[in-house]
mmCIF file of C-alpha atoms and ligand atoms in Angstrom:
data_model
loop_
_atom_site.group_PDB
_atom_site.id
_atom_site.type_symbol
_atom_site.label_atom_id
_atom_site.label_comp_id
_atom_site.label_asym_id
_atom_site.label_seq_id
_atom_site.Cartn_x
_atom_site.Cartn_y
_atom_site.Cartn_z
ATOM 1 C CA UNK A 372 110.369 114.137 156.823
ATOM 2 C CA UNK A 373 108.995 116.735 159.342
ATOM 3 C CA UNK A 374 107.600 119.258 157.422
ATOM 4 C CA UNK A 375 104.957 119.558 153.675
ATOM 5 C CA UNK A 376 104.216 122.239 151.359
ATOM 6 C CA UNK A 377 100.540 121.811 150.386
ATOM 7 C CA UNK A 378 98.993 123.526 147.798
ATOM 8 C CA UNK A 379 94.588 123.693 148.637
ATOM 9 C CA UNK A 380 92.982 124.495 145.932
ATOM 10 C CA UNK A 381 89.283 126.275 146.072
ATOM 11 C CA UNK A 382 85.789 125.073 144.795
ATOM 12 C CA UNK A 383 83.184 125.867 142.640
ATOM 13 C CA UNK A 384 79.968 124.616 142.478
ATOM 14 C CA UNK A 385 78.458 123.947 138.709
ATOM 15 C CA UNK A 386 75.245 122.382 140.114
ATOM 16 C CA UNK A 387 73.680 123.140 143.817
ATOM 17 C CA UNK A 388 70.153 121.623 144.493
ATOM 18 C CA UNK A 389 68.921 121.508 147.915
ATOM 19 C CA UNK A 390 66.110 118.491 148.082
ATOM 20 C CA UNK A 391 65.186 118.322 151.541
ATOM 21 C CA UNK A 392 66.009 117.819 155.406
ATOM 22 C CA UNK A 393 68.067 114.961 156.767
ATOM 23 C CA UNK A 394 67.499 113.656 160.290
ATOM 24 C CA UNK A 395 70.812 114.665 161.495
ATOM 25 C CA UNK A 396 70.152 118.103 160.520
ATOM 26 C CA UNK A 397 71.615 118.948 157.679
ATOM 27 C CA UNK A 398 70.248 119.485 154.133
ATOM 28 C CA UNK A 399 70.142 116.517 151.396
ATOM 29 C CA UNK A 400 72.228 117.862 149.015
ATOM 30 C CA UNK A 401 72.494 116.842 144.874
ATOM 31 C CA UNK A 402 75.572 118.961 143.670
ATOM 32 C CA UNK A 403 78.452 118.825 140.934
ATOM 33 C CA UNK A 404 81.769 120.365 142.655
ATOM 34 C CA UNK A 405 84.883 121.461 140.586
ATOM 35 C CA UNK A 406 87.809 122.303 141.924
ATOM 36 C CA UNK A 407 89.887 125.485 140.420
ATOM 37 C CA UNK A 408 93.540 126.459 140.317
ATOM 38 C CA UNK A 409 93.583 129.258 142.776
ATOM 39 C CA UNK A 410 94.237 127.693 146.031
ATOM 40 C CA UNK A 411 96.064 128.581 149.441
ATOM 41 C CA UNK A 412 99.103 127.013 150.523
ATOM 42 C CA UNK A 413 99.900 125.704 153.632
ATOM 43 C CA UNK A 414 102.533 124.242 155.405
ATOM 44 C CA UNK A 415 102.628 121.882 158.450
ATOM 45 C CA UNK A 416 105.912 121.237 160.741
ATOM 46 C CA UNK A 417 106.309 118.628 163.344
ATOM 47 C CA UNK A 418 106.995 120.708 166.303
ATOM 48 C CA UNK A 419 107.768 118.334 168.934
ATOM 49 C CA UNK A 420 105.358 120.255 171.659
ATOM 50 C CA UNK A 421 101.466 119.388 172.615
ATOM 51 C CA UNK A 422 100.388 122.465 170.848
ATOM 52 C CA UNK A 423 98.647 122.705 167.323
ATOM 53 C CA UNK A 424 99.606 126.148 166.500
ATOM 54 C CA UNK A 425 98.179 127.989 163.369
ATOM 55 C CA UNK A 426 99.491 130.963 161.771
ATOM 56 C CA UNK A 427 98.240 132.988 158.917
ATOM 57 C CA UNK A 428 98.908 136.102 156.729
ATOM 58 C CA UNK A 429 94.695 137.037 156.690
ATOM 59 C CA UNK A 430 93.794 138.568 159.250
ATOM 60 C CA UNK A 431 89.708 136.759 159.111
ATOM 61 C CA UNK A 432 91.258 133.605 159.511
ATOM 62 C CA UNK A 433 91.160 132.443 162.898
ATOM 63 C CA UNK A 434 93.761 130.838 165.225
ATOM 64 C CA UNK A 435 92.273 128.713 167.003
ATOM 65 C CA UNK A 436 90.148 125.763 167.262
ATOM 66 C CA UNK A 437 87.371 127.149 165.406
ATOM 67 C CA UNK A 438 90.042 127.344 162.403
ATOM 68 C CA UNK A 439 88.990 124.109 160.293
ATOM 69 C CA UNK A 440 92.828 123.317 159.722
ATOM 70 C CA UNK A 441 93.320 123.275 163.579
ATOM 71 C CA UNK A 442 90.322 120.689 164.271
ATOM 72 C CA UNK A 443 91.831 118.251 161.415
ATOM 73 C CA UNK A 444 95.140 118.253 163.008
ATOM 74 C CA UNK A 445 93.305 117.852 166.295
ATOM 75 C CA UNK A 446 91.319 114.873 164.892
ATOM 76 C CA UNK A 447 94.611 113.171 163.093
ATOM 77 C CA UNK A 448 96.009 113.335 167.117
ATOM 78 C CA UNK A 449 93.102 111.558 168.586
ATOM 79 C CA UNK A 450 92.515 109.166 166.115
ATOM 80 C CA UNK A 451 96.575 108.513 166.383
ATOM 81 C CA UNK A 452 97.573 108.907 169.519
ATOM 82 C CA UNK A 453 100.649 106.991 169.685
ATOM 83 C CA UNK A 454 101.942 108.496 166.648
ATOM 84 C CA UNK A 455 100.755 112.111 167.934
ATOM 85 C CA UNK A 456 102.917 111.070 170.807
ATOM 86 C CA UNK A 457 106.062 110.388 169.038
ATOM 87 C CA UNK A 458 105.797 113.419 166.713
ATOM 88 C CA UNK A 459 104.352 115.947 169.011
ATOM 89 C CA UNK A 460 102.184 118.827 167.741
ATOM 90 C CA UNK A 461 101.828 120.630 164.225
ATOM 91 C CA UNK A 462 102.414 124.006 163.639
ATOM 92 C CA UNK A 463 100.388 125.308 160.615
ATOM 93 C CA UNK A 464 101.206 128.272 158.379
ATOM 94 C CA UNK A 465 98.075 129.336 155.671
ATOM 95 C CA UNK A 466 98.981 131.371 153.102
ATOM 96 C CA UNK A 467 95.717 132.229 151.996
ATOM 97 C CA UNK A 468 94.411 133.053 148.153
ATOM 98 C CA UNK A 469 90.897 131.948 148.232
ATOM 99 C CA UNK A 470 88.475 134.611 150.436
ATOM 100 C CA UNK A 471 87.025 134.019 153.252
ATOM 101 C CA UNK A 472 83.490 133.007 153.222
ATOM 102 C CA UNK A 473 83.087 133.738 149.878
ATOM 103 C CA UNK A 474 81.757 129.838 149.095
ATOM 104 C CA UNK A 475 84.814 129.214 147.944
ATOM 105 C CA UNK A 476 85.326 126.243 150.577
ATOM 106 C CA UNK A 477 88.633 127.972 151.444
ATOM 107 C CA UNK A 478 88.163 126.240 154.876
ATOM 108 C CA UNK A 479 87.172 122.482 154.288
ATOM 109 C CA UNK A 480 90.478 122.508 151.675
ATOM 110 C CA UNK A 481 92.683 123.836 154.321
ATOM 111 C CA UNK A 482 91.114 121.042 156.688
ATOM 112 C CA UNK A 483 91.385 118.359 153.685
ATOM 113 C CA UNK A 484 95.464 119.582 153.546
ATOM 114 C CA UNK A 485 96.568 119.268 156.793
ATOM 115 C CA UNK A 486 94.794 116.101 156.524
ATOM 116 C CA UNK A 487 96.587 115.449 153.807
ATOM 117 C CA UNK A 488 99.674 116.652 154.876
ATOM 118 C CA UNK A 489 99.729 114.645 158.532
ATOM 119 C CA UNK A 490 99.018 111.539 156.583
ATOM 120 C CA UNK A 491 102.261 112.004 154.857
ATOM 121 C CA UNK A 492 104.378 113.631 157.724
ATOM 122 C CA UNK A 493 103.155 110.465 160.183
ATOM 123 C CA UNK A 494 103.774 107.890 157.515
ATOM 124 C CA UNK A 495 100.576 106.621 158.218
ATOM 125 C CA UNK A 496 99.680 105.250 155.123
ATOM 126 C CA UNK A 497 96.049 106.174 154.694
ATOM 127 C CA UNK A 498 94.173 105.565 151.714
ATOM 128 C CA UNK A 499 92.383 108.219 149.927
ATOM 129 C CA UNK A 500 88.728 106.964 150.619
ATOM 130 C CA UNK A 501 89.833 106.289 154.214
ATOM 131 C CA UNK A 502 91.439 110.351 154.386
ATOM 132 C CA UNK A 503 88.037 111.062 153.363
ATOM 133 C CA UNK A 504 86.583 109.275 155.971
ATOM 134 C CA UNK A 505 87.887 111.185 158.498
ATOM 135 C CA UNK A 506 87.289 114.145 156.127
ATOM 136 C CA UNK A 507 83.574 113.585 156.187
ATOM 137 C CA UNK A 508 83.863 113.691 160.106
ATOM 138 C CA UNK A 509 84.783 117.578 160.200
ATOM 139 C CA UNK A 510 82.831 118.843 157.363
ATOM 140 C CA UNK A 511 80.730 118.049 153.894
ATOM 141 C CA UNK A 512 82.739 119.926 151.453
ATOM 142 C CA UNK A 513 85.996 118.482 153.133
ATOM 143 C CA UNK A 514 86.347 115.081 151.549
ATOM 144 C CA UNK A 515 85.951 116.331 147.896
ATOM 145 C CA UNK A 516 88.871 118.749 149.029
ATOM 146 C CA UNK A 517 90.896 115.680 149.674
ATOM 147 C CA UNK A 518 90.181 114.568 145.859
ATOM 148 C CA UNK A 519 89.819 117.587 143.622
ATOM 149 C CA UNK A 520 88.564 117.782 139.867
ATOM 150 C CA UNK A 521 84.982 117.502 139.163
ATOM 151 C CA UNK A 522 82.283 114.938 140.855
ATOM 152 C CA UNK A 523 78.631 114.790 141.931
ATOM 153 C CA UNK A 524 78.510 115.262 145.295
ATOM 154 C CA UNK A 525 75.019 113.725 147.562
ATOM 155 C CA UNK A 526 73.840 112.951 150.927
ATOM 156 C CA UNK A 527 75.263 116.296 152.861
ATOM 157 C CA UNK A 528 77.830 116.655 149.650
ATOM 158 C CA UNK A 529 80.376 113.798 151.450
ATOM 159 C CA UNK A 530 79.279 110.673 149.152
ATOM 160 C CA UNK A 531 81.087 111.648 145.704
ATOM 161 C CA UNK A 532 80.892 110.162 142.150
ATOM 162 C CA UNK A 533 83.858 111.316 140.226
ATOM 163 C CA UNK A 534 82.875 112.237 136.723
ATOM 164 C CA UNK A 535 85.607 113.628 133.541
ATOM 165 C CA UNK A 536 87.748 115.985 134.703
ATOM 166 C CA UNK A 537 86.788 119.868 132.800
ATOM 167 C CA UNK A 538 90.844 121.133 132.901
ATOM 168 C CA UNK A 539 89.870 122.917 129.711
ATOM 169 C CA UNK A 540 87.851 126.232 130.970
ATOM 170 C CA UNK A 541 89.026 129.216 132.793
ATOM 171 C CA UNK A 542 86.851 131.190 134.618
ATOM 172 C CA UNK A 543 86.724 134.809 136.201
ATOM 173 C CA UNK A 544 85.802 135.233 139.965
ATOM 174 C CA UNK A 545 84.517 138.607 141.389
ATOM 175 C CA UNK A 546 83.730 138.904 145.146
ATOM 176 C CA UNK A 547 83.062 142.267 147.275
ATOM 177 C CA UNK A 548 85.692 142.278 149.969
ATOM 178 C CA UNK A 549 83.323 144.052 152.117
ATOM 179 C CA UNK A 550 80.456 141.150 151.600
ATOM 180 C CA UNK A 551 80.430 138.153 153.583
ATOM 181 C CA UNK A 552 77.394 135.996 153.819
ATOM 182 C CA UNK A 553 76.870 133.417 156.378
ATOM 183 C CA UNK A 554 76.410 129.762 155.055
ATOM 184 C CA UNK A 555 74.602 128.997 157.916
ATOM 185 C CA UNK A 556 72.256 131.938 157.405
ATOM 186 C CA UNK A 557 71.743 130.851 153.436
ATOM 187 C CA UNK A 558 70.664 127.638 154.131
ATOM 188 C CA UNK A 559 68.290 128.665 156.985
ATOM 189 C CA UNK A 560 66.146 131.016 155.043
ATOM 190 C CA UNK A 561 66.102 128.466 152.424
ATOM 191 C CA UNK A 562 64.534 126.254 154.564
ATOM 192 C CA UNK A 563 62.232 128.662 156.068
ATOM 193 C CA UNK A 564 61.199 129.948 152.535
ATOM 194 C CA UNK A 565 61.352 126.032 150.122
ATOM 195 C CA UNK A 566 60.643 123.484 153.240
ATOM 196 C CA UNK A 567 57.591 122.963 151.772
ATOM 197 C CA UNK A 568 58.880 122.076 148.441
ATOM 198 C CA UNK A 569 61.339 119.235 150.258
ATOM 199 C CA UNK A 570 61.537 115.319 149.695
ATOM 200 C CA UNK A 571 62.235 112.666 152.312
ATOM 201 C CA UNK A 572 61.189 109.457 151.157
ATOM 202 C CA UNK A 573 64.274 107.257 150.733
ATOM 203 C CA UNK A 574 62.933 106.268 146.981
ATOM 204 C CA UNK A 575 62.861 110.185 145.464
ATOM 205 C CA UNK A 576 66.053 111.158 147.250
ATOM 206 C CA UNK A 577 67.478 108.763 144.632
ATOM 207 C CA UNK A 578 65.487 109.630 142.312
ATOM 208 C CA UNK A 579 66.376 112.629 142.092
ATOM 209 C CA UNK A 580 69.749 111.891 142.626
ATOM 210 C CA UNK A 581 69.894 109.934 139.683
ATOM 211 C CA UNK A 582 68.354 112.360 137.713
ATOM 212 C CA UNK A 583 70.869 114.410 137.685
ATOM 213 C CA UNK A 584 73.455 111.567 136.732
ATOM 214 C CA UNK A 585 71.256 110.796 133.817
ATOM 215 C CA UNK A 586 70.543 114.687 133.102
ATOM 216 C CA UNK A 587 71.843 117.483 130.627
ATOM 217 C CA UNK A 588 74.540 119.421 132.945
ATOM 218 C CA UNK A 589 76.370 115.606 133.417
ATOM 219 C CA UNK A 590 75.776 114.699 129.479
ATOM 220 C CA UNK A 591 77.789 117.767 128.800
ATOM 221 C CA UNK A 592 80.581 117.680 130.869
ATOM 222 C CA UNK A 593 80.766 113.881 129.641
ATOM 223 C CA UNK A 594 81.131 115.127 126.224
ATOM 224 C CA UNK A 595 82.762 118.507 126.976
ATOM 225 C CA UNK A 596 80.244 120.588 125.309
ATOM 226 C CA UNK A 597 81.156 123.691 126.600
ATOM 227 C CA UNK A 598 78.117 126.268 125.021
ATOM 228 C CA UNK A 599 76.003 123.719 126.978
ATOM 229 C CA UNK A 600 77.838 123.588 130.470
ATOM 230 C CA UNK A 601 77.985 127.463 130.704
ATOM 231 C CA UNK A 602 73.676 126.777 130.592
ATOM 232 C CA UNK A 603 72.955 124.446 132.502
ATOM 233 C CA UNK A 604 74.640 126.209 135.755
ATOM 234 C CA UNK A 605 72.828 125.892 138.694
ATOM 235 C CA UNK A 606 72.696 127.100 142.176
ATOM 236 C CA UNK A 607 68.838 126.871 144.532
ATOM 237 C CA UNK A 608 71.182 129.037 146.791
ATOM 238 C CA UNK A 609 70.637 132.268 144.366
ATOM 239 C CA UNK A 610 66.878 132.245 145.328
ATOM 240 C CA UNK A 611 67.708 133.311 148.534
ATOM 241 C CA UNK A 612 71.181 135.319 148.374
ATOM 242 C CA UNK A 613 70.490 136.967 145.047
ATOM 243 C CA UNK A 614 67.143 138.850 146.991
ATOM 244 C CA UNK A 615 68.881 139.867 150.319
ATOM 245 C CA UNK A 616 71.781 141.340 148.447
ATOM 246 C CA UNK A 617 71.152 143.132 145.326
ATOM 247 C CA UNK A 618 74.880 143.949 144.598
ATOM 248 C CA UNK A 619 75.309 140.206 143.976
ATOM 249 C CA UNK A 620 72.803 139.889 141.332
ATOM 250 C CA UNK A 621 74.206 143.307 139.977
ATOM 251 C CA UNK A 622 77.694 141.258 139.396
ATOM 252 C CA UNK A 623 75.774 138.149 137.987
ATOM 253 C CA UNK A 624 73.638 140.502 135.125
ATOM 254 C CA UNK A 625 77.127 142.135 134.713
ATOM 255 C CA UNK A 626 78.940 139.021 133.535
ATOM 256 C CA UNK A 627 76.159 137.897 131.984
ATOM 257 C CA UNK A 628 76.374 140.931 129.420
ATOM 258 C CA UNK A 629 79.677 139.656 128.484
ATOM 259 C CA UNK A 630 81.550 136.968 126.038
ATOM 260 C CA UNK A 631 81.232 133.806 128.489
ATOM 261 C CA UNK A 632 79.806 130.664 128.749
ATOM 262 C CA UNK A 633 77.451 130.982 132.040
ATOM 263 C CA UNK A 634 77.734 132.666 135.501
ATOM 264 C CA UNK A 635 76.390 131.788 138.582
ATOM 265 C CA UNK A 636 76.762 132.271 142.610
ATOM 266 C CA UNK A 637 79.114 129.500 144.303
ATOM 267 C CA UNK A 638 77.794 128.114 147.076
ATOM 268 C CA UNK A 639 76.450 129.979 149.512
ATOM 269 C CA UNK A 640 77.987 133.080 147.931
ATOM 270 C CA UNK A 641 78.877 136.204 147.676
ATOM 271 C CA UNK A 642 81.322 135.184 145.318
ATOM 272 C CA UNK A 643 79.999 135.402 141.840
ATOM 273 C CA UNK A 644 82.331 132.940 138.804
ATOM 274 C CA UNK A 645 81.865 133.079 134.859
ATOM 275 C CA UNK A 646 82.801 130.387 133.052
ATOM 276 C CA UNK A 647 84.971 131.053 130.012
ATOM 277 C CA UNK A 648 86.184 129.264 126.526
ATOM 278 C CA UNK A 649 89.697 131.424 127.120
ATOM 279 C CA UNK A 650 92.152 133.123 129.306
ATOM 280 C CA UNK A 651 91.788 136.067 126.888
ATOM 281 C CA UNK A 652 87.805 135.970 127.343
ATOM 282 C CA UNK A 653 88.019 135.399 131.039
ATOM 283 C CA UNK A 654 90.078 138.894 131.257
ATOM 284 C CA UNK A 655 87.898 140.628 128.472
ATOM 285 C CA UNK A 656 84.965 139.949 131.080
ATOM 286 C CA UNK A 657 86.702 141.070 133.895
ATOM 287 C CA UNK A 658 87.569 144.244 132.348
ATOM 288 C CA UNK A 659 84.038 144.700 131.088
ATOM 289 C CA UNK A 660 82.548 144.016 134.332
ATOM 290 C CA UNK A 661 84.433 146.339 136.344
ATOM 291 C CA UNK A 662 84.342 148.950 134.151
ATOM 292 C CA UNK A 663 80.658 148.643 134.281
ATOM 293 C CA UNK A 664 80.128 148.433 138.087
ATOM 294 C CA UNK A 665 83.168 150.517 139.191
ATOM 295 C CA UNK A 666 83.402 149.751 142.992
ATOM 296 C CA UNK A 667 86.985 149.910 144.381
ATOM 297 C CA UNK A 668 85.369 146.983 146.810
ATOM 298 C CA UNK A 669 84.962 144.887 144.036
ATOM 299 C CA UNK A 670 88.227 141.977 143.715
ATOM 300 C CA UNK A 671 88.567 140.323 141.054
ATOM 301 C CA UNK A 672 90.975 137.095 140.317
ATOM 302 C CA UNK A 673 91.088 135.098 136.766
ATOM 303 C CA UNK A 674 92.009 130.964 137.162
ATOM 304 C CA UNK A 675 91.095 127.839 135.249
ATOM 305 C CA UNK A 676 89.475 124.512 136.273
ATOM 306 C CA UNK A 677 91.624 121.993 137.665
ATOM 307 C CA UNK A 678 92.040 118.252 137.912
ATOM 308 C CA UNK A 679 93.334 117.546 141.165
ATOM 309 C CA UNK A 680 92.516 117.748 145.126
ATOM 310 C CA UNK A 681 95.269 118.564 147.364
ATOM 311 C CA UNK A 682 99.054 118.828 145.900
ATOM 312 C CA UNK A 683 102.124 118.675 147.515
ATOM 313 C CA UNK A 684 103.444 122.203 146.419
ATOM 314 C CA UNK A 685 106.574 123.211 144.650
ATOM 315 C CA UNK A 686 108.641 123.106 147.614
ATOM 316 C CA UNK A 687 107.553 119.536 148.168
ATOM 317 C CA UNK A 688 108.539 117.795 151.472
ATOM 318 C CA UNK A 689 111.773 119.302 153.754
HETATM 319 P P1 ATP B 1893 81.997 126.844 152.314
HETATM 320 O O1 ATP B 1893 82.014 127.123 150.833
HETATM 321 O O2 ATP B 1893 82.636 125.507 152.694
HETATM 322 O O3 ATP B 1893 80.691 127.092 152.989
HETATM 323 P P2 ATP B 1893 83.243 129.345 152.589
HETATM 324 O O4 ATP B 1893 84.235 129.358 151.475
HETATM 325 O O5 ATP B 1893 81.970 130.062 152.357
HETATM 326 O O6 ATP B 1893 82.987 127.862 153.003
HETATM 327 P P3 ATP B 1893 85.319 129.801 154.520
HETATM 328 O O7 ATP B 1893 86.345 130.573 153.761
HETATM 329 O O8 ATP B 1893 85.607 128.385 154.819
HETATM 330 O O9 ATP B 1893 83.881 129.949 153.864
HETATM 331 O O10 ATP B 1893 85.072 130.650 155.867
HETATM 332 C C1 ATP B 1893 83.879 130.548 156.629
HETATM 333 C C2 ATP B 1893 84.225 130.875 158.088
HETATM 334 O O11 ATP B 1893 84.987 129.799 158.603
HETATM 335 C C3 ATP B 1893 85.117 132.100 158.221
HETATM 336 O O12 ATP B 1893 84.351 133.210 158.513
HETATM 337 C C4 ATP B 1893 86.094 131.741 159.333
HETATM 338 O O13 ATP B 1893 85.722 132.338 160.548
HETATM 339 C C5 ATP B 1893 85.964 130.245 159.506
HETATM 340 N N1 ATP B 1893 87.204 129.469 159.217
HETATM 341 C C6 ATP B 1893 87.605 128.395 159.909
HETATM 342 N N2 ATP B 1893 88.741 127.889 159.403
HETATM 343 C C7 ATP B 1893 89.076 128.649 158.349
HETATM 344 C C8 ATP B 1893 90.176 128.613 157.428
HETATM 345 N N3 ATP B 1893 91.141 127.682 157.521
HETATM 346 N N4 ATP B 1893 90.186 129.510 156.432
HETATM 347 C C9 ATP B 1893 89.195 130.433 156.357
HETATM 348 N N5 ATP B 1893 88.162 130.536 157.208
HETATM 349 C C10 ATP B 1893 88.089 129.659 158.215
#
């Protein structure tokens, strides 16, 4: 087959704690990621050229190498060059749902999808943990992409524990269309403002890392206790994001005033999720809240938890 439908679904995160600097640069990271039903699709085409070409119908997505779909197709073709030479390039259409750099990880689960989707096209037959192997190569987020539901995610956020799937909950997502913030820029002024707070001996690392395998947020989703997942939220992001823009914490008090379970920032924001027992609660909230804030800036989308990582979509292979 030449051609895959994939459906890329978006992140949340229930749990982001940043616990110090690694020697390659990049935070230590002790997170729980979920993935959620609203996700882009994308399709990928053999196209019998030397040319990776993206297309896409939002106009902030790039089209060229910077665009995180374009360097996994790039890596699949070095890392297979004889097959890369027998199928030629990929051309790479994004339909895209999720925002863009909203924290959302609308990138790495494009990336994780073509990924994915090469794997397939090429009849390579790569494992999972070995897709996610040359996931952790272009990004952290990328190789939970790859496998979806809910895990604990250390190290930069690439070594993953699955834990019980939550299919149960629906949440409500709000997001400014005119806010971006930089995910770069939030974890800089973390570290400018908490570096003093950070570990680095090998010994607390896991500590703490198994602290929060052993702690209250993991005990609940464990035993699906709802009331207590919806408290036990938790992003060290906030403390910097929530400061610099006040409309953000505006949209968190909002949804806080309303029938759900918890809110919180994902990621590295601006996009603000509540978590919710129902649909019906999940729209009641989103009613509330934009009655209450009024701001024809302010986008709003309602979606549940989901299960899975990257799915072929409907169309399914051509
Ligand atoms: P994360 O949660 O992983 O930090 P994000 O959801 O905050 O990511 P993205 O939607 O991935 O952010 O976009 C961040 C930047 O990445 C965008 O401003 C865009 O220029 C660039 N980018 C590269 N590839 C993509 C892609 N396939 N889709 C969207 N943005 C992309």
């Amino acid at each position: 087959m030449h051609s895959y439908s994939l459906i890329a679904p978006a992140k949340i995160n229930l749990h982001l704690e940043i616990i110090g600097d690694r020697p390659d640069g990049f935070h230590e990271l002790v997170m729980i990621l979920q993935s959620i039903e609203l996700a882009d699709q994308i399709d990928i085409q053999a196209n019998s050229t030397q040319k990776i070409n993206i297309h896409s119908n939002h106009p902030q997505v790039p089209l060229d190498e910077t665009n995180l779909a374009y360097r996994a197709a790039q890596l699949m073709c070095e890392a297979f060059p004889d097959v890369y030479h027998n199928f030629g390039g990929v051309d790479i259409v994004i339909k895209k749902n999720i925002p863009v750099a909203a924290g959302l990880a609308g990138g790495s689960t494009n990336a994780a999808a073509v990924l994915v989707g090469i794997n397939m096209m090429w009849e390579l037959g790569l494992t999972q943990p070995e897709l996610q192997g040359l996931a952790a190569q272009l990004g952290s987020d990328i190789p939970f992409c790859v496998s979806g539901g809910t895990a604990i995610a250390t190290g930069r956020g690439e070594k993953l524990d699955p834990i019980n799937d939550l299919d149960n909950l629906w949440l409500v997502l709000a997001k400014y269309s005119n806010l971006s913030v930089s995910t770069a820029w939030a974890y800089q002024t973390y570290r400018q403002q908490y570096s003093s707070t950070y570990i680095s001996e090998e010994k607390d690392i896991k500590s703490r890392t198994a602290k929060l395998h052993s702690g209250p947020l993991v005990s609940a989703i464990i035993h699906k206790q709802t009331k207590e997942i919806g408290k036990l939220l938790y992003n060290d992001l906030e403390k910097v994001v929530l400061p610099e823009y006040p409309q953000v914490a505006q949209l968190r008090s909002a949804f806080a005033q309303t029938e759900i379970l918890g809110t919180m920032m994902s990621g590295s924001g601006p996009t603000v999720f509540a978590l919710c027992e129902s649909e019906e609660k999940a729209v009641r909230s989103k009613h509330k809240v934009k009655e209450a804030i009024n701001d024809p800036n302010l986008d709003f989308w309602v979606t549940r938890l989901s299960s899975g990582g990257i799915q072929v979509g409907a169309s399914g292979e051509s």
